[in-house]
Amino acid sequence: QVQLVESGGGLVQAGGSLRLSCAASGRTFSMYVMAWFRQAPGKEREFVAAVSWSGTNTYYADSVTGRFTISRDNAKNTVYLQMNSLKPEDTAVYRCARHRSPFNGGPGKEDDYTNWGQGTQVTVSS
């Protein structure tokens, strides 16, 4: 069972930046699409970004396009989320997740992600 551990969250002022990291255990990290999701209080969990197993392709929610960048380092078993120009509405718990299928061709749907980290809190003050 893969373990995912997020880090890098915190409190930041609007317009600021944070970089989240998600470290994965095991030897199969490079075979899977990885994604970031977030959930704000009282709201449903939503997709933020995903990166293909090779790192070549990236996918973003409209709300973060142009501000967030997802990347991965397969040698370090780590996926990152660089968040710039943060807004108060970005406040949420951010969780990384691994797709269920190796070498999947796209980001899939939320239900396709079967391994989840515990999450890291991001708070953006106005």
PDB file of C-alpha atoms in Angstrom, residues 12-18 67 83-88 90 124-126:
ATOM      1  CA  VAL A  12       0.093  33.263   3.452  1.00  0.00           C
ATOM      2  CA  GLN A  13      -1.240  36.649   2.437  1.00  0.00           C
ATOM      3  CA  ALA A  14      -3.217  37.089  -0.746  1.00  0.00           C
ATOM      4  CA  GLY A  15      -0.871  37.398  -3.699  1.00  0.00           C
ATOM      5  CA  GLY A  16       1.741  35.235  -2.050  1.00  0.00           C
ATOM      6  CA  SER A  17       3.114  31.831  -2.980  1.00  0.00           C
ATOM      7  CA  LEU A  18       3.464  28.380  -1.487  1.00  0.00           C
ATOM      8  CA  ARG A  67      -1.395  30.465 -11.197  1.00  0.00           C
ATOM      9  CA  MET A  83       0.962  27.988  -6.060  1.00  0.00           C
ATOM     10  CA  ASN A  84       1.395  31.625  -7.031  1.00  0.00           C
ATOM     11  CA  SER A  85      -0.902  34.649  -6.826  1.00  0.00           C
ATOM     12  CA  LEU A  86      -2.851  32.963  -4.082  1.00  0.00           C
ATOM     13  CA  LYS A  87      -6.367  34.145  -3.320  1.00  0.00           C
ATOM     14  CA  PRO A  88      -8.491  33.763  -0.182  1.00  0.00           C
ATOM     15  CA  ASP A  90      -7.712  29.000  -2.433  1.00  0.00           C
ATOM     16  CA  VAL A 124      -4.773  32.611   2.398  1.00  0.00           C
ATOM     17  CA  SER A 125      -5.574  35.804   4.248  1.00  0.00           C
ATOM     18  CA  SER A 126      -7.014  38.857   2.543  1.00  0.00           C
TER      19      SER A 126
END
